Amino acid sequence: MKDISEIRSDFPILGRKVYGKALVYFDNGATTQKPQCVIDAVNEILTQKNGNIHRGVHYLSDMASEAYENARQKVASFINASKKEEIVFTSGTTGSINALAFSFGEKYVKEGDEIIVSHLEHHANIVPWQMLCERKGALLKVIPVNQSGELLLDEYYRLLSPRTRIVAVTQASNALGTVTPLREIIDAAHAVNVPVLVDGAQGIQHGIVDVRQLDCDFYAFSGHKIYGPTGIGVLYGKENLLNDLPPYQGGGDMVEKVTFEKTTYNQLPFKFEAGTMNYAGAAGLGTALDYVSSLGREDIALREKELLRYATQKLSSTDRVRIFGNSSNKISTISFLIEGIHQYDTGMVLDKMGIAVRTGTHCAQPVMDFYGIEGTVRASMCFYNTFDEIDALVAGIEQVKKMF
Ligand code: PMP
């Protein structure tokens, strides 16, 4: 892997100061910073290649369409999809899950059916399924967790029933960092012919994701959490499954032929891409994936494990700090509270020191309810973070304790 100072210099924002202090960015779970190559890729589309995709015969439209379709191929290769037609671009993980919940729900879910999610889910992988359940009179079933924040697999096996239509589960909890046992979850669902959606929003950026090896049926992620731009995301689906699903939005590009009597739909993946898509964002995402590959995904995972180990050891030996989520398998995210101090106070004081952490429920209120707390402070690290920054966080926590 490249030297850490070289890596950091790829990200212009990491060099800036906040309130006159060096920025310590520990909110990578919310969104990651962008390397210059991604900024350049988006800029290139907007300054050199801007034309609406798949529509014009003119040069700029061709250039933009080519960049967009190249990005699709890059995503397919990155997650090892069988073909690029299995890659549907969306606005992000939320967009992907809503699309699937609507489309899948229209086709396969009826009254009395069941959908399984887990207690660790982000709201984006709860609410769209709840909305579907309300529309159809279906039931949401929830895989429970233990005090360490790990899923109880035996309970999951018991929840699977002949009424289960789909299992939608996160790869890693954004609130606690827990990595879920996808192998077991997918195998058990497939044994009873139930498809599985993996919410990869917190998984894709931390290691190698191979959808064919995983054998998940659907996989969703956001560009902005893997060093790409906002407003672009991916819904991967196995070709046969996507082919069988109805479109979820109507409009330009998703059609084959339109008459007032009947409209026929375009082939994959365009059937699911109505209207003008975010082609500049897609190009940026493709470049972000190239960047991550150039660093080496195994090396990224190793470095982040080291950061997690160091931060866990430091924080767990800090007086009055309680860590939430103690699974032995975690991404580099630590949720904690300082005893007797509200998470917002901690976050605000840290912010004034230039340390960006996330505070609150992390869009995962059920997890907070499980622990009987209103929220936590979350430090989510990635490969460009340093051990010195972790020391700065610990020093910041000491400062917070002195103030409250
Ligand atoms: N799922 C998980 C696990 C997440 O962490 C997030 C973002 N915090 C989302 C879904 C939603 O992602 P987005 O806001 O990019 O759609």
Short mmCIF file of C-alpha atoms and ligand atoms in Angstrom, two decimals:
data_model
loop_
_atom_site.label_atom_id
_atom_site.label_comp_id
_atom_site.label_asym_id
_atom_site.label_seq_id
_atom_site.Cartn_x
_atom_site.Cartn_y
_atom_site.Cartn_z
CA MET A 1 0.00 0.00 0.00
CA LYS A 2 1.09 3.57 -0.65
CA ASP A 3 2.64 5.53 2.18
CA ILE A 4 -0.01 7.13 4.42
CA SER A 5 1.15 10.69 3.73
CA GLU A 6 0.96 10.01 0.00
CA ILE A 7 -2.54 8.59 0.43
CA ARG A 8 -3.64 11.58 2.47
CA SER A 9 -2.33 13.98 -0.12
CA ASP A 10 -4.70 12.36 -2.66
CA PHE A 11 -7.58 13.88 -0.65
CA PRO A 12 -7.44 17.69 -0.84
CA ILE A 13 -9.92 18.23 2.01
CA LEU A 14 -7.75 16.36 4.51
CA GLY A 15 -5.24 19.19 4.31
CA ARG A 16 -7.70 21.88 5.39
CA LYS A 17 -8.11 23.33 8.83
CA VAL A 18 -11.32 23.56 10.83
CA TYR A 19 -11.54 26.38 13.40
CA GLY A 20 -7.81 26.80 12.83
CA LYS A 21 -7.14 23.16 13.82
CA ALA A 22 -6.02 20.27 11.66
CA LEU A 23 -9.09 18.36 10.50
CA VAL A 24 -9.54 14.92 12.03
CA TYR A 25 -12.26 13.31 9.97
CA PHE A 26 -13.94 10.42 11.75
CA ASP A 27 -17.33 10.54 10.03
CA ASN A 28 -16.55 8.23 7.15
CA GLY A 29 -19.60 6.11 7.90
CA ALA A 30 -21.78 9.09 6.98
CA THR A 31 -19.79 10.01 3.91
CA THR A 32 -16.19 9.58 2.81
CA GLN A 33 -13.92 12.29 1.45
CA LYS A 34 -13.02 12.36 -2.23
CA PRO A 35 -9.63 11.86 -3.83
CA GLN A 36 -8.58 14.40 -6.45
CA CYS A 37 -9.00 11.83 -9.24
CA VAL A 38 -12.74 11.54 -8.45
CA ILE A 39 -13.15 15.31 -8.38
CA ASP A 40 -11.32 15.46 -11.73
CA ALA A 41 -13.50 12.73 -13.25
CA VAL A 42 -16.72 14.58 -12.39
CA ASN A 43 -15.17 17.83 -13.55
CA GLU A 44 -14.16 16.26 -16.85
CA ILE A 45 -17.72 15.23 -17.62
CA LEU A 46 -19.08 18.66 -16.74
CA THR A 47 -16.43 20.64 -18.56
CA GLN A 48 -15.63 18.36 -21.51
CA LYS A 49 -18.23 15.67 -22.03
CA ASN A 50 -21.60 16.97 -20.92
CA GLY A 51 -24.52 15.73 -22.99
CA ASN A 52 -27.58 13.75 -21.98
CA ILE A 53 -26.84 10.03 -22.15
CA HIS A 54 -28.36 7.40 -24.46
CA ARG A 55 -30.29 10.05 -26.34
CA GLY A 56 -28.32 12.13 -28.76
CA VAL A 57 -26.39 11.16 -31.83
CA HIS A 58 -24.02 14.02 -31.14
CA TYR A 59 -20.45 13.84 -29.92
CA LEU A 60 -20.99 15.03 -26.35
CA SER A 61 -23.90 12.68 -25.77
CA ASP A 62 -21.75 9.81 -27.03
CA MET A 63 -18.89 10.79 -24.73
CA ALA A 64 -21.13 11.02 -21.68
CA SER A 65 -22.90 7.74 -22.53
CA GLU A 66 -19.57 6.01 -22.95
CA ALA A 67 -18.34 7.29 -19.57
CA TYR A 68 -21.60 6.17 -17.94
CA GLU A 69 -21.49 2.67 -19.43
CA ASN A 70 -17.79 2.32 -18.63
CA ALA A 71 -18.63 3.11 -15.03
CA ARG A 72 -21.28 0.39 -15.06
CA GLN A 73 -18.68 -2.10 -16.27
CA LYS A 74 -16.30 -0.98 -13.53
CA VAL A 75 -18.97 -1.54 -10.88
CA ALA A 76 -19.73 -4.99 -12.31
CA SER A 77 -16.05 -5.97 -12.21
CA PHE A 78 -15.58 -4.47 -8.74
CA ILE A 79 -18.28 -6.62 -7.18
CA ASN A 80 -17.73 -9.51 -9.60
CA ALA A 81 -21.22 -9.47 -11.13
CA SER A 82 -21.68 -11.83 -14.06
CA LYS A 83 -22.44 -8.99 -16.46
CA LYS A 84 -22.90 -5.25 -16.48
CA GLU A 85 -26.62 -5.57 -17.18
CA GLU A 86 -26.97 -6.68 -13.56
CA ILE A 87 -25.87 -3.24 -12.39
CA VAL A 88 -28.67 -0.72 -12.01
CA PHE A 89 -27.67 2.84 -11.16
CA THR A 90 -29.76 4.60 -8.54
CA SER A 91 -29.37 7.65 -6.33
CA GLY A 92 -27.81 5.67 -3.47
CA THR A 93 -28.47 2.81 -1.09
CA THR A 94 -31.77 4.35 -0.03
CA GLY A 95 -32.82 4.67 -3.66
CA SER A 96 -31.78 1.07 -4.36
CA ILE A 97 -33.69 -0.42 -1.44
CA ASN A 98 -36.81 1.63 -2.12
CA ALA A 99 -36.69 0.55 -5.76
CA LEU A 100 -36.39 -3.10 -4.83
CA ALA A 101 -38.99 -2.98 -2.05
CA PHE A 102 -41.49 -1.42 -4.44
CA SER A 103 -40.78 -3.58 -7.45
CA PHE A 104 -40.34 -6.86 -5.58
CA GLY A 105 -43.34 -6.06 -3.40
CA GLU A 106 -45.57 -5.38 -6.40
CA LYS A 107 -44.73 -8.72 -7.91
CA TYR A 108 -44.30 -11.12 -5.04
CA VAL A 109 -45.74 -9.85 -1.75
CA LYS A 110 -49.32 -10.27 -0.67
CA GLU A 111 -51.36 -10.20 2.52
CA GLY A 112 -49.99 -12.39 5.30
CA ASP A 113 -46.53 -12.71 3.70
CA GLU A 114 -43.44 -12.01 5.76
CA ILE A 115 -40.28 -9.99 5.23
CA ILE A 116 -37.26 -10.48 7.45
CA VAL A 117 -34.91 -7.65 8.43
CA SER A 118 -32.54 -7.43 11.37
CA HIS A 119 -32.45 -5.31 14.48
CA LEU A 120 -29.20 -3.77 13.20
CA GLU A 121 -30.69 -2.16 10.12
CA HIS A 122 -30.35 1.45 9.09
CA HIS A 123 -33.76 3.10 8.62
CA ALA A 124 -33.18 2.80 4.87
CA ASN A 125 -33.48 -0.97 5.18
CA ILE A 126 -36.47 -0.86 7.51
CA VAL A 127 -38.88 1.82 6.36
CA PRO A 128 -39.23 0.84 2.66
CA TRP A 129 -40.13 -2.70 3.78
CA GLN A 130 -42.52 -1.35 6.39
CA MET A 131 -44.20 0.79 3.74
CA LEU A 132 -44.52 -2.30 1.58
CA CYS A 133 -46.00 -4.24 4.50
CA GLU A 134 -48.56 -1.49 5.01
CA ARG A 135 -49.51 -1.47 1.34
CA LYS A 136 -49.88 -5.21 1.13
CA GLY A 137 -50.87 -6.28 4.63
CA ALA A 138 -47.60 -8.18 5.03
CA LEU A 139 -45.59 -8.59 8.25
CA LEU A 140 -42.10 -7.43 9.14
CA LYS A 141 -40.07 -9.94 11.17
CA VAL A 142 -36.91 -8.87 12.95
CA ILE A 143 -33.76 -10.89 13.69
CA PRO A 144 -32.84 -9.98 17.27
CA VAL A 145 -29.37 -9.07 18.60
CA ASN A 146 -27.40 -9.84 21.76
CA GLN A 147 -25.72 -7.31 24.06
CA SER A 148 -22.54 -7.35 21.94
CA GLY A 149 -24.63 -6.23 18.98
CA GLU A 150 -24.45 -9.55 17.11
CA LEU A 151 -27.36 -11.16 15.30
CA LEU A 152 -28.89 -14.22 16.93
CA LEU A 153 -28.71 -16.72 14.09
CA ASP A 154 -30.81 -19.39 15.79
CA GLU A 155 -33.62 -16.87 16.10
CA TYR A 156 -33.20 -16.04 12.43
CA TYR A 157 -33.49 -19.70 11.45
CA ARG A 158 -36.73 -19.85 13.44
CA LEU A 159 -38.12 -16.76 11.67
CA LEU A 160 -37.72 -18.26 8.20
CA SER A 161 -41.10 -19.69 7.24
CA PRO A 162 -43.09 -20.69 4.15
CA ARG A 163 -44.53 -17.15 4.28
CA THR A 164 -41.09 -15.46 4.07
CA ARG A 165 -40.75 -13.63 0.75
CA ILE A 166 -37.39 -11.88 1.15
CA VAL A 167 -34.61 -11.35 3.70
CA ALA A 168 -33.09 -7.84 3.76
CA VAL A 169 -30.02 -7.53 5.92
CA THR A 170 -27.07 -5.22 6.32
CA GLN A 171 -23.50 -6.33 5.69
CA ALA A 172 -22.29 -4.17 8.57
CA SER A 173 -24.07 -2.03 11.11
CA ASN A 174 -23.45 1.67 10.66
CA ALA A 175 -24.36 2.28 14.31
CA LEU A 176 -22.25 -0.41 16.01
CA GLY A 177 -19.84 -1.64 13.37
CA THR A 178 -20.96 -5.28 13.63
CA VAL A 179 -20.26 -7.35 10.51
CA THR A 180 -23.16 -9.75 9.98
CA PRO A 181 -22.79 -13.47 9.16
CA LEU A 182 -23.95 -13.17 5.55
CA ARG A 183 -22.82 -16.65 4.56
CA GLU A 184 -25.12 -18.29 7.12
CA ILE A 185 -27.96 -15.85 6.45
CA ILE A 186 -27.88 -16.37 2.69
CA ASP A 187 -27.44 -20.14 2.84
CA ALA A 188 -30.38 -20.57 5.21
CA ALA A 189 -32.63 -18.34 3.09
CA HIS A 190 -31.68 -20.12 -0.12
CA ALA A 191 -32.36 -23.49 1.48
CA VAL A 192 -36.02 -22.42 1.57
CA ASN A 193 -35.90 -20.57 -1.77
CA VAL A 194 -36.00 -17.08 -0.30
CA PRO A 195 -33.91 -14.34 -1.96
CA VAL A 196 -31.63 -12.06 0.04
CA LEU A 197 -30.90 -8.36 -0.32
CA VAL A 198 -27.65 -7.23 1.25
CA ASP A 199 -27.40 -3.58 2.29
CA GLY A 200 -23.75 -3.01 1.47
CA ALA A 201 -23.65 0.69 2.40
CA GLN A 202 -21.17 -0.05 5.19
CA GLY A 203 -19.59 -3.13 3.65
CA ILE A 204 -18.33 -2.36 0.17
CA GLN A 205 -15.65 0.16 1.25
CA HIS A 206 -14.02 -2.06 3.85
CA GLY A 207 -12.94 -5.12 1.90
CA ILE A 208 -13.59 -7.34 -1.07
CA VAL A 209 -17.20 -7.90 -2.02
CA ASP A 210 -17.83 -10.70 -4.48
CA VAL A 211 -21.55 -10.99 -5.15
CA ARG A 212 -21.16 -14.29 -6.97
CA GLN A 213 -19.20 -15.91 -4.19
CA LEU A 214 -21.58 -14.44 -1.62
CA ASP A 215 -24.46 -15.61 -3.83
CA CYS A 216 -26.66 -12.76 -2.61
CA ASP A 217 -29.58 -12.03 -4.89
CA PHE A 218 -29.48 -8.25 -4.55
CA TYR A 219 -26.78 -5.92 -3.26
CA ALA A 220 -27.15 -2.17 -2.64
CA PHE A 221 -24.54 0.50 -2.00
CA SER A 222 -23.88 4.25 -2.23
CA GLY A 223 -21.13 5.92 -4.23
CA HIS A 224 -20.45 8.59 -1.64
CA LYS A 225 -19.49 6.06 1.03
CA ILE A 226 -16.78 4.59 -1.18
CA TYR A 227 -14.95 7.82 -2.03
CA GLY A 228 -17.26 8.61 -4.96
CA PRO A 229 -19.74 11.44 -5.47
CA THR A 230 -23.13 11.82 -3.81
CA GLY A 231 -26.34 11.11 -5.71
CA ILE A 232 -25.14 7.89 -7.31
CA GLY A 233 -25.68 4.37 -6.04
CA VAL A 234 -26.05 0.82 -7.21
CA LEU A 235 -28.61 -1.92 -7.08
CA TYR A 236 -27.07 -5.20 -8.17
CA GLY A 237 -29.47 -8.04 -8.89
CA LYS A 238 -29.09 -11.46 -10.46
CA GLU A 239 -30.12 -11.16 -14.09
CA ASN A 240 -33.00 -13.63 -13.97
CA LEU A 241 -34.44 -11.99 -10.86
CA LEU A 242 -34.17 -8.46 -12.26
CA ASN A 243 -35.72 -9.62 -15.52
CA ASP A 244 -38.75 -10.92 -13.65
CA LEU A 245 -39.30 -7.70 -11.69
CA PRO A 246 -41.51 -4.85 -12.94
CA PRO A 247 -40.06 -1.35 -13.34
CA TYR A 248 -40.58 0.94 -10.36
CA GLN A 249 -40.57 4.26 -12.16
CA GLY A 250 -41.89 5.19 -15.58
CA GLY A 251 -40.36 7.72 -17.93
CA GLY A 252 -37.72 8.22 -20.57
CA ASP A 253 -35.12 5.54 -21.33
CA MET A 254 -36.90 2.73 -19.46
CA VAL A 255 -39.25 2.11 -22.38
CA GLU A 256 -39.03 0.18 -25.61
CA LYS A 257 -42.22 1.43 -27.28
CA VAL A 258 -44.85 3.80 -25.97
CA THR A 259 -48.38 4.09 -27.25
CA PHE A 260 -51.44 5.30 -25.37
CA GLU A 261 -52.76 1.76 -25.48
CA LYS A 262 -49.70 -0.04 -24.20
CA THR A 263 -46.08 0.54 -23.35
CA THR A 264 -43.35 -2.07 -23.54
CA TYR A 265 -40.25 -1.80 -21.42
CA ASN A 266 -36.59 -1.57 -22.24
CA GLN A 267 -34.18 -4.40 -21.45
CA LEU A 268 -31.92 -4.57 -18.40
CA PRO A 269 -30.59 -2.46 -16.85
CA PHE A 270 -32.41 0.44 -18.53
CA LYS A 271 -35.81 -0.87 -17.45
CA PHE A 272 -34.91 0.41 -13.98
CA GLU A 273 -33.29 3.69 -15.01
CA ALA A 274 -36.10 6.13 -15.84
CA GLY A 275 -35.25 9.72 -16.64
CA THR A 276 -31.90 11.44 -16.85
CA MET A 277 -29.47 9.55 -14.68
CA ASN A 278 -26.52 10.96 -12.76
CA TYR A 279 -23.90 10.23 -15.41
CA ALA A 280 -21.34 12.63 -13.95
CA GLY A 281 -21.73 10.88 -10.60
CA ALA A 282 -21.43 7.48 -12.24
CA ALA A 283 -18.17 8.49 -13.90
CA GLY A 284 -16.92 9.70 -10.51
CA LEU A 285 -17.93 6.42 -8.91
CA GLY A 286 -16.11 4.41 -11.57
CA THR A 287 -12.95 6.42 -10.86
CA ALA A 288 -13.42 5.98 -7.10
CA LEU A 289 -13.55 2.20 -7.57
CA ASP A 290 -10.38 2.35 -9.67
CA TYR A 291 -8.74 4.34 -6.90
CA VAL A 292 -9.76 1.85 -4.20
CA SER A 293 -8.53 -1.03 -6.37
CA SER A 294 -5.22 0.72 -6.93
CA LEU A 295 -4.69 0.96 -3.15
CA GLY A 296 -5.58 -2.73 -2.80
CA ARG A 297 -8.73 -3.82 -1.06
CA GLU A 298 -7.00 -6.41 1.09
CA ASP A 299 -4.51 -3.79 2.23
CA ILE A 300 -7.33 -1.38 3.01
CA ALA A 301 -9.02 -4.03 5.14
CA LEU A 302 -5.78 -4.77 6.98
CA ARG A 303 -5.05 -1.13 7.69
CA GLU A 304 -8.57 -0.50 8.92
CA LYS A 305 -8.37 -3.53 11.21
CA GLU A 306 -5.24 -2.04 12.77
CA LEU A 307 -6.96 1.31 13.27
CA LEU A 308 -9.95 -0.45 14.86
CA ARG A 309 -7.73 -2.50 17.15
CA TYR A 310 -5.78 0.56 18.28
CA ALA A 311 -8.87 2.74 18.79
CA THR A 312 -10.73 -0.02 20.65
CA GLN A 313 -7.79 -0.59 22.95
CA LYS A 314 -7.39 3.17 23.61
CA LEU A 315 -11.06 3.90 24.13
CA SER A 316 -11.79 0.86 26.25
CA SER A 317 -8.99 1.83 28.60
CA THR A 318 -10.28 5.41 28.86
CA ASP A 319 -12.09 6.02 32.11
CA ARG A 320 -15.87 6.60 31.85
CA VAL A 321 -16.05 5.55 28.18
CA ARG A 322 -18.48 2.78 27.25
CA ILE A 323 -18.31 1.21 23.81
CA PHE A 324 -21.54 -0.05 22.24
CA GLY A 325 -21.07 -3.01 19.91
CA ASN A 326 -18.39 -5.49 20.91
CA SER A 327 -18.63 -8.07 18.20
CA SER A 328 -15.39 -9.85 17.34
CA ASN A 329 -16.08 -9.02 13.70
CA LYS A 330 -16.42 -5.28 13.12
CA ILE A 331 -15.73 -2.65 10.50
CA SER A 332 -13.59 0.26 11.67
CA THR A 333 -16.46 2.00 13.46
CA ILE A 334 -16.69 2.63 17.19
CA SER A 335 -19.82 3.86 18.92
CA PHE A 336 -19.40 5.12 22.46
CA LEU A 337 -20.67 7.33 25.23
CA ILE A 338 -18.85 9.13 28.01
CA GLU A 339 -20.65 8.31 31.23
CA GLY A 340 -22.86 11.20 32.34
CA ILE A 341 -22.21 13.33 29.26
CA HIS A 342 -24.72 13.78 26.44
CA GLN A 343 -23.50 12.67 23.02
CA TYR A 344 -24.21 16.11 21.50
CA ASP A 345 -22.03 17.84 24.11
CA THR A 346 -19.20 15.43 23.35
CA GLY A 347 -19.62 15.92 19.61
CA MET A 348 -19.73 19.70 19.86
CA VAL A 349 -16.62 19.98 21.99
CA LEU A 350 -14.74 17.58 19.72
CA ASP A 351 -15.87 19.58 16.70
CA LYS A 352 -14.31 22.74 18.11
CA MET A 353 -11.04 20.80 18.26
CA GLY A 354 -11.36 19.97 14.57
CA ILE A 355 -12.50 16.39 15.23
CA ALA A 356 -15.54 15.39 13.17
CA VAL A 357 -17.58 12.57 14.72
CA ARG A 358 -21.22 11.66 14.27
CA THR A 359 -23.64 11.96 17.15
CA GLY A 360 -27.23 10.78 17.56
CA THR A 361 -29.10 7.66 16.54
CA HIS A 362 -27.23 7.15 13.24
CA CYS A 363 -30.57 6.51 11.51
CA ALA A 364 -30.76 3.26 13.48
CA GLN A 365 -33.21 4.07 16.24
CA PRO A 366 -34.16 0.44 16.98
CA VAL A 367 -30.52 -0.31 17.91
CA MET A 368 -30.47 2.66 20.28
CA ASP A 369 -33.77 1.50 21.80
CA PHE A 370 -32.25 -1.94 22.31
CA TYR A 371 -29.56 -0.42 24.52
CA GLY A 372 -32.04 1.99 26.10
CA ILE A 373 -30.05 5.04 24.99
CA GLU A 374 -30.88 8.12 22.92
CA GLY A 375 -27.80 7.92 20.79
CA THR A 376 -24.04 7.57 20.76
CA VAL A 377 -20.90 9.28 19.56
CA ARG A 378 -19.54 7.45 16.54
CA ALA A 379 -16.01 7.49 15.22
CA SER A 380 -15.98 5.78 11.83
CA MET A 381 -12.48 5.39 10.48
CA CYS A 382 -11.05 4.51 7.12
CA PHE A 383 -7.65 3.89 5.54
CA TYR A 384 -6.64 7.57 5.42
CA ASN A 385 -7.01 7.98 9.17
CA THR A 386 -3.95 7.72 11.39
CA PHE A 387 -3.02 6.47 14.83
CA ASP A 388 -2.15 10.06 15.76
CA GLU A 389 -5.71 11.06 14.96
CA ILE A 390 -6.97 8.36 17.32
CA ASP A 391 -4.68 9.80 20.01
CA ALA A 392 -6.18 13.23 19.26
CA LEU A 393 -9.66 11.78 19.78
CA VAL A 394 -8.66 10.29 23.11
CA ALA A 395 -7.12 13.62 24.18
CA GLY A 396 -10.33 15.33 23.05
CA ILE A 397 -12.40 12.97 25.19
CA GLU A 398 -10.26 13.86 28.21
CA GLN A 399 -10.95 17.51 27.47
CA VAL A 400 -14.70 16.86 27.24
CA LYS A 401 -14.61 15.09 30.61
CA LYS A 402 -12.90 18.10 32.20
CA MET A 403 -15.57 20.45 30.82
CA PHE A 404 -18.66 18.51 31.99
N1 PMP B 1 -27.68 1.55 4.99
C1 PMP B 1 -26.66 1.74 5.83
C2 PMP B 1 -26.12 0.58 6.61
C3 PMP B 1 -26.09 3.01 5.95
O1 PMP B 1 -25.06 3.21 6.77
C4 PMP B 1 -26.61 4.07 5.17
C5 PMP B 1 -26.06 5.48 5.29
N2 PMP B 1 -25.71 5.88 6.57
C6 PMP B 1 -27.68 3.81 4.32
C7 PMP B 1 -28.18 2.54 4.25
C8 PMP B 1 -28.28 4.88 3.48
O2 PMP B 1 -27.34 5.35 2.54
P1 PMP B 1 -27.65 6.61 1.63
O3 PMP B 1 -28.03 7.71 2.58
O4 PMP B 1 -26.37 6.87 0.94
O5 PMP B 1 -28.76 6.24 0.73
#
